[in-house]
């Protein structure tokens, strides 16, 4: 009886220990979940603060614009300001379209090259397996010929006096039949391998290579530089950059006559933005010049270091006004690059 009570006590203690362990485990899980919720709360709180700050800035800009536009003499100044911002967005959009066209072209080239290499490698392996099949088949045919000769010889060895010769021929015949069976098995295996090679699916395209993305990005830089030179007439490119980096109340564009002249110039240049000759003229040479100067931070980086293009500004290839479009982040170029 005492033994039973002791056993029951041990079982109760074991059950209590299990419940205690489970309690501590649940407590640790609750603590971990609480910490995760706190982190999420702080993250959302930070996002809310940022959103509120952004809203306040937008409201302040709107109020400043309202106060400015309430003055009749400032109306033309505002028109120039927003025309310049619109031009900046148009250049950004144009860069994006250009980059997408180049991406598709480069992707097509790399995909074709990948398939060419795949087909070339498969054809090489098919040639190897076919050559091996021919050699093994020739060997099997040769063995089959020997088997036929041995069987014919064996059939002619009659009588007890040919017993030892017949046994020797039979042993040789057994060896050659075994070799022939092995050769046939080998041929079947080779045919299976050939079928497997023939049925290999085309490889999935892994995406543009680092070099492919660099090619596209360098062409985008060349086009951005071209746009800068194109819109430098009347200093429009610099004015557009100021319009997207500074508030409207900080900028003045002169008298009504000056503003009207600027608006006409902006519209005139914007109309020529999508002309095909603008893309083609000198871009290849410019891209080659950029590539000669471009330096990348590491083997995986696809955008040149902005400082590496400073030396290009004194080159002979770039005609017209020049600037380091990466350093000045013209046309929001970093948002266009392929990464």
Short mmCIF file of C-alpha atoms in Angstrom, two decimals:
data_model
loop_
_atom_site.label_atom_id
_atom_site.label_comp_id
_atom_site.label_asym_id
_atom_site.label_seq_id
_atom_site.Cartn_x
_atom_site.Cartn_y
_atom_site.Cartn_z
CA UNK A 1 0.00 0.00 0.00
CA UNK A 2 2.81 2.35 0.93
CA UNK A 3 4.47 1.52 -2.38
CA UNK A 4 1.29 2.51 -4.22
CA UNK A 5 1.11 5.82 -2.38
CA UNK A 6 4.75 6.56 -3.22
CA UNK A 7 4.15 5.79 -6.87
CA UNK A 8 1.06 8.05 -6.92
CA UNK A 9 3.08 10.84 -5.31
CA UNK A 10 5.80 10.49 -7.94
CA UNK A 11 3.20 10.61 -10.71
CA UNK A 12 1.58 13.71 -9.19
CA UNK A 13 4.99 15.39 -8.91
CA UNK A 14 5.81 14.46 -12.52
CA UNK A 15 2.50 15.91 -13.69
CA UNK A 16 3.12 19.08 -11.69
CA UNK A 17 6.59 19.45 -13.23
CA UNK A 18 5.15 19.05 -16.71
CA UNK A 19 2.53 21.72 -16.05
CA UNK A 20 5.21 24.01 -14.63
CA UNK A 21 7.40 23.58 -17.73
CA UNK A 22 4.38 24.24 -19.96
CA UNK A 23 3.56 27.36 -17.93
CA UNK A 24 7.07 28.75 -18.38
CA UNK A 25 6.97 27.89 -22.08
CA UNK A 26 3.67 29.73 -22.51
CA UNK A 27 5.05 32.67 -20.55
CA UNK A 28 8.09 32.88 -22.86
CA UNK A 29 5.87 32.72 -25.94
CA UNK A 30 3.59 35.44 -24.57
CA UNK A 31 6.60 37.62 -23.80
CA UNK A 32 7.93 37.12 -27.31
CA UNK A 33 4.52 37.94 -28.83
CA UNK A 34 4.28 41.03 -26.61
CA UNK A 35 7.69 42.24 -27.81
CA UNK A 36 6.67 41.69 -31.43
CA UNK A 37 3.48 43.68 -30.88
CA UNK A 38 5.46 46.48 -29.24
CA UNK A 39 7.85 46.62 -32.19
CA UNK A 40 4.94 46.69 -34.62
CA UNK A 41 3.28 49.44 -32.57
CA UNK A 42 6.43 51.58 -32.58
CA UNK A 43 6.86 50.99 -36.31
CA UNK A 44 3.28 52.06 -37.02
CA UNK A 45 3.69 55.03 -34.69
CA UNK A 46 6.80 56.11 -36.61
CA UNK A 47 5.02 55.71 -39.94
CA UNK A 48 2.11 57.78 -38.62
CA UNK A 49 4.49 60.53 -37.50
CA UNK A 50 6.16 60.52 -40.91
CA UNK A 51 2.79 60.62 -42.66
CA UNK A 52 1.65 63.50 -40.47
CA UNK A 53 4.88 65.39 -41.14
CA UNK A 54 4.49 64.78 -44.87
CA UNK A 55 0.89 66.00 -44.71
CA UNK A 56 1.97 69.13 -42.84
CA UNK A 57 4.65 69.86 -45.42
CA UNK A 58 2.14 69.39 -48.23
CA UNK A 59 -0.32 71.69 -46.49
CA UNK A 60 2.39 74.29 -45.95
CA UNK A 61 3.35 74.13 -49.61
CA UNK A 62 -0.28 74.43 -50.64
CA UNK A 63 -0.79 77.42 -48.35
CA UNK A 64 2.36 79.06 -49.71
CA UNK A 65 1.14 78.49 -53.26
CA UNK A 66 -2.29 79.90 -52.39
CA UNK A 67 -0.73 83.02 -50.86
CA UNK A 68 1.55 83.42 -53.84
CA UNK A 69 -1.14 82.88 -56.45
CA UNK A 70 -3.40 85.36 -54.67
CA UNK A 71 -1.08 88.06 -55.97
CA UNK A 72 -1.89 88.76 -59.64
CA UNK A 73 1.71 89.66 -60.46
CA UNK A 74 2.85 86.22 -59.17
CA UNK A 75 0.52 84.24 -61.43
CA UNK A 76 2.95 84.01 -64.33
CA UNK A 77 5.75 83.06 -61.96
CA UNK A 78 3.64 80.12 -60.78
CA UNK A 79 2.88 79.08 -64.35
CA UNK A 80 6.58 78.93 -65.16
CA UNK A 81 7.27 76.97 -61.97
CA UNK A 82 4.71 74.27 -62.72
CA UNK A 83 5.65 74.15 -66.42
CA UNK A 84 9.22 73.41 -65.34
CA UNK A 85 8.09 70.69 -62.94
CA UNK A 86 5.95 69.18 -65.68
CA UNK A 87 8.95 69.20 -68.01
CA UNK A 88 11.02 67.40 -65.38
CA UNK A 89 8.36 64.67 -65.08
CA UNK A 90 8.18 64.40 -68.88
CA UNK A 91 11.93 63.83 -69.02
CA UNK A 92 11.67 61.25 -66.24
CA UNK A 93 8.90 59.45 -68.14
CA UNK A 94 10.93 59.58 -71.34
CA UNK A 95 13.92 58.06 -69.57
CA UNK A 96 11.67 55.31 -68.20
CA UNK A 97 10.30 54.47 -71.65
CA UNK A 98 13.82 54.47 -73.09
CA UNK A 99 15.13 52.20 -70.31
CA UNK A 100 12.24 49.76 -70.77
CA UNK A 101 12.86 49.55 -74.52
CA UNK A 102 16.54 48.84 -73.93
CA UNK A 103 15.75 46.31 -71.21
CA UNK A 104 13.54 44.33 -73.57
CA UNK A 105 16.14 44.44 -76.35
CA UNK A 106 18.94 43.37 -74.01
CA UNK A 107 16.77 40.64 -72.52
CA UNK A 108 15.99 39.30 -76.01
CA UNK A 109 19.70 39.25 -76.86
CA UNK A 110 20.66 37.47 -73.66
CA UNK A 111 17.80 34.99 -73.97
CA UNK A 112 18.79 34.17 -77.55
CA UNK A 113 22.41 33.75 -76.46
CA UNK A 114 21.33 31.48 -73.62
CA UNK A 115 19.29 29.29 -76.00
CA UNK A 116 22.14 29.22 -78.52
CA UNK A 117 24.52 27.99 -75.83
CA UNK A 118 21.96 25.45 -74.61
CA UNK A 119 21.33 24.11 -78.12
CA UNK A 120 25.05 24.05 -78.90
CA UNK A 121 25.83 22.14 -75.71
CA UNK A 122 22.94 19.71 -76.30
CA UNK A 123 24.02 19.14 -79.92
CA UNK A 124 27.58 18.45 -78.73
CA UNK A 125 26.34 15.91 -76.17
CA UNK A 126 24.05 14.34 -78.80
CA UNK A 127 27.01 13.94 -81.16
CA UNK A 128 29.02 12.31 -78.40
CA UNK A 129 26.24 9.89 -77.44
CA UNK A 130 25.50 9.01 -81.10
CA UNK A 131 29.19 8.35 -81.73
CA UNK A 132 29.30 6.13 -78.65
CA UNK A 133 26.16 4.26 -79.79
CA UNK A 134 27.74 3.62 -83.20
CA UNK A 135 30.94 2.30 -81.66
CA UNK A 136 29.14 0.01 -79.21
CA UNK A 137 26.79 -1.17 -81.98
CA UNK A 138 29.75 -1.95 -84.25
CA UNK A 139 31.33 -3.87 -81.39
CA UNK A 140 28.06 -5.77 -80.80
CA UNK A 141 27.78 -6.59 -84.52
CA UNK A 142 31.36 -7.83 -84.54
CA UNK A 143 30.68 -10.05 -81.53
CA UNK A 144 27.47 -11.32 -83.17
CA UNK A 145 29.52 -12.31 -86.22
CA UNK A 146 31.97 -14.20 -84.03
CA UNK A 147 29.07 -15.91 -82.26
CA UNK A 148 27.69 -17.07 -85.59
CA UNK A 149 31.08 -18.45 -86.59
CA UNK A 150 31.55 -20.24 -83.27
CA UNK A 151 28.05 -21.75 -83.43
CA UNK A 152 28.75 -23.01 -86.94
CA UNK A 153 32.09 -24.44 -85.86
CA UNK A 154 30.51 -26.07 -82.80
CA UNK A 155 27.88 -27.77 -84.94
CA UNK A 156 30.60 -29.35 -87.09
CA UNK A 157 32.52 -30.77 -84.14
CA UNK A 158 30.79 -34.16 -83.92
CA UNK A 159 32.07 -37.33 -82.31
CA UNK A 160 33.81 -38.03 -79.03
CA UNK A 161 37.23 -37.30 -80.50
CA UNK A 162 36.17 -33.60 -80.80
CA UNK A 163 35.01 -33.48 -77.20
CA UNK A 164 37.79 -31.22 -75.92
CA UNK A 165 37.65 -28.94 -78.97
CA UNK A 166 33.87 -28.72 -78.67
CA UNK A 167 34.17 -27.83 -74.96
CA UNK A 168 36.72 -25.14 -75.76
CA UNK A 169 34.47 -23.67 -78.48
CA UNK A 170 31.44 -23.82 -76.16
CA UNK A 171 33.33 -21.93 -73.45
CA UNK A 172 34.43 -19.32 -75.96
CA UNK A 173 30.87 -19.11 -77.31
CA UNK A 174 29.47 -18.55 -73.81
CA UNK A 175 31.94 -15.72 -73.20
CA UNK A 176 31.08 -14.00 -76.48
CA UNK A 177 27.32 -14.34 -75.88
CA UNK A 178 27.76 -12.75 -72.46
CA UNK A 179 29.78 -9.93 -74.03
CA UNK A 180 27.11 -9.49 -76.71
CA UNK A 181 24.34 -9.27 -74.09
CA UNK A 182 26.36 -6.67 -72.19
CA UNK A 183 26.85 -4.67 -75.39
CA UNK A 184 23.11 -4.77 -76.14
CA UNK A 185 22.35 -3.62 -72.59
CA UNK A 186 24.89 -0.84 -73.03
CA UNK A 187 23.21 0.23 -76.29
CA UNK A 188 19.80 0.37 -74.60
CA UNK A 189 21.26 2.50 -71.80
CA UNK A 190 22.82 4.85 -74.35
CA UNK A 191 19.50 5.16 -76.21
CA UNK A 192 17.81 6.04 -72.91
CA UNK A 193 20.45 8.71 -72.31
CA UNK A 194 19.93 10.09 -75.80
CA UNK A 195 16.16 10.29 -75.28
CA UNK A 196 16.76 12.09 -71.99
CA UNK A 197 19.06 14.61 -73.69
CA UNK A 198 16.59 15.13 -76.55
CA UNK A 199 13.74 15.79 -74.13
CA UNK A 200 15.62 18.29 -71.95
CA UNK A 201 13.46 21.42 -71.47
CA UNK A 202 14.78 24.84 -72.35
CA UNK A 203 16.36 26.53 -69.35
CA UNK A 204 14.49 29.26 -67.50
CA UNK A 205 15.79 32.75 -68.18
CA UNK A 206 17.44 33.97 -64.95
CA UNK A 207 16.99 37.64 -65.79
CA UNK A 208 19.38 40.24 -67.11
CA UNK A 209 23.02 39.72 -66.23
CA UNK A 210 24.98 42.34 -64.32
CA UNK A 211 26.69 43.30 -67.57
CA UNK A 212 23.34 43.56 -69.34
CA UNK A 213 21.96 45.89 -66.67
CA UNK A 214 25.13 47.97 -66.84
CA UNK A 215 24.72 48.34 -70.59
CA UNK A 216 21.14 49.60 -70.15
CA UNK A 217 22.04 51.95 -67.30
CA UNK A 218 24.97 53.49 -69.16
CA UNK A 219 22.71 54.12 -72.17
CA UNK A 220 20.20 55.75 -69.80
CA UNK A 221 22.96 58.03 -68.47
CA UNK A 222 23.87 58.95 -72.05
CA UNK A 223 20.25 59.79 -72.82
CA UNK A 224 19.91 61.81 -69.60
CA UNK A 225 23.00 63.79 -70.60
CA UNK A 226 21.49 64.29 -74.05
CA UNK A 227 18.28 65.60 -72.49
CA UNK A 228 20.29 67.95 -70.31
CA UNK A 229 22.11 69.35 -73.34
CA UNK A 230 18.85 69.64 -75.26
CA UNK A 231 17.06 71.53 -72.48
CA UNK A 232 20.04 73.71 -71.64
CA UNK A 233 18.85 76.13 -74.31
CA UNK A 234 17.62 79.11 -72.34
CA UNK A 235 18.98 77.43 -69.18
CA UNK A 236 15.75 75.40 -68.99
CA UNK A 237 17.39 72.24 -67.57
CA UNK A 238 18.87 74.06 -64.58
CA UNK A 239 15.61 75.93 -63.95
CA UNK A 240 13.69 72.63 -64.05
CA UNK A 241 16.02 71.14 -61.44
CA UNK A 242 15.51 74.15 -59.19
CA UNK A 243 11.74 73.82 -59.57
CA UNK A 244 11.76 70.26 -58.20
CA UNK A 245 14.28 70.90 -55.42
CA UNK A 246 13.12 74.27 -54.08
CA UNK A 247 9.72 75.67 -53.01
CA UNK A 248 7.87 78.01 -55.35
CA UNK A 249 8.17 81.03 -53.04
CA UNK A 250 11.98 80.89 -53.29
CA UNK A 251 12.04 81.20 -57.08
CA UNK A 252 11.49 84.24 -59.27
CA UNK A 253 11.45 84.18 -63.06
CA UNK A 254 11.23 87.88 -63.81
CA UNK A 255 8.55 90.07 -65.31
CA UNK A 256 5.38 88.94 -67.06
CA UNK A 257 7.23 89.28 -70.37
CA UNK A 258 10.13 87.17 -69.10
CA UNK A 259 7.74 84.51 -67.81
CA UNK A 260 5.81 84.42 -71.10
CA UNK A 261 9.08 83.97 -72.99
CA UNK A 262 10.10 81.11 -70.69
CA UNK A 263 6.72 79.39 -71.03
CA UNK A 264 6.95 79.57 -74.84
CA UNK A 265 10.50 78.18 -74.75
CA UNK A 266 9.51 75.33 -72.42
CA UNK A 267 6.56 74.34 -74.60
CA UNK A 268 8.64 74.57 -77.77
CA UNK A 269 11.36 72.30 -76.37
CA UNK A 270 8.86 69.89 -74.82
CA UNK A 271 7.19 69.36 -78.20
CA UNK A 272 10.52 68.12 -79.57
CA UNK A 273 11.14 65.77 -76.65
CA UNK A 274 9.82 62.66 -78.38
CA UNK A 275 11.46 63.28 -81.76
CA UNK A 276 13.21 60.11 -82.87
CA UNK A 277 16.39 61.93 -83.90
CA UNK A 278 16.83 63.08 -80.31
CA UNK A 279 17.39 59.50 -79.18
CA UNK A 280 19.61 58.41 -82.04
CA UNK A 281 21.94 61.34 -82.45
CA UNK A 282 25.32 60.65 -80.84
CA UNK A 283 23.98 58.37 -78.11
CA UNK A 284 26.16 55.40 -79.03
CA UNK A 285 29.34 57.47 -78.98
CA UNK A 286 28.28 59.11 -75.73
CA UNK A 287 27.56 55.74 -74.11
CA UNK A 288 31.01 54.47 -75.16
CA UNK A 289 32.60 57.56 -73.64
CA UNK A 290 30.69 57.05 -70.39
CA UNK A 291 31.71 53.37 -70.30
CA UNK A 292 35.38 54.33 -70.60
CA UNK A 293 35.12 56.49 -67.50
CA UNK A 294 32.57 54.50 -65.47
CA UNK A 295 33.78 52.78 -62.31
CA UNK A 296 31.65 50.43 -60.23
CA UNK A 297 31.95 49.93 -56.49
CA UNK A 298 31.93 46.13 -56.76
CA UNK A 299 31.34 43.30 -59.18
CA UNK A 300 27.58 43.26 -58.58
CA UNK A 301 26.90 47.01 -58.74
CA UNK A 302 25.08 48.07 -61.92
CA UNK A 303 25.23 51.86 -61.52
CA UNK A 304 28.56 53.70 -61.91
CA UNK A 305 29.89 55.78 -59.05
CA UNK A 306 28.83 59.36 -59.74
CA UNK A 307 32.33 60.68 -59.04
CA UNK A 308 33.82 58.46 -61.76
CA UNK A 309 32.02 60.46 -64.46
CA UNK A 310 33.56 63.81 -63.51
CA UNK A 311 36.47 63.27 -65.89
CA UNK A 312 34.06 62.73 -68.77
CA UNK A 313 32.94 66.36 -68.65
CA UNK A 314 36.15 67.47 -70.36
CA UNK A 315 35.97 64.79 -73.07
CA UNK A 316 35.72 65.62 -76.76
CA UNK A 317 32.74 63.38 -77.54
CA UNK A 318 30.13 65.28 -75.55
CA UNK A 319 29.12 68.29 -77.59
CA UNK A 320 27.20 71.16 -76.06
CA UNK A 321 26.49 71.89 -72.39
CA UNK A 322 27.59 69.19 -69.96
CA UNK A 323 26.95 68.19 -66.38
CA UNK A 324 27.32 65.12 -64.21
CA UNK A 325 23.72 63.92 -64.39
CA UNK A 326 24.40 61.34 -61.67
CA UNK A 327 25.89 63.80 -59.22
CA UNK A 328 23.05 66.28 -59.80
CA UNK A 329 20.44 63.48 -60.06
CA UNK A 330 18.90 64.97 -63.18
CA UNK A 331 15.46 63.73 -64.18
CA UNK A 332 15.34 61.50 -61.05
CA UNK A 333 17.61 59.15 -62.95
CA UNK A 334 18.27 56.82 -60.00
CA UNK A 335 14.62 55.77 -60.03
CA UNK A 336 14.99 54.61 -63.64
CA UNK A 337 18.11 52.47 -63.30
CA UNK A 338 17.96 48.68 -63.43
CA UNK A 339 19.29 47.23 -60.19
#
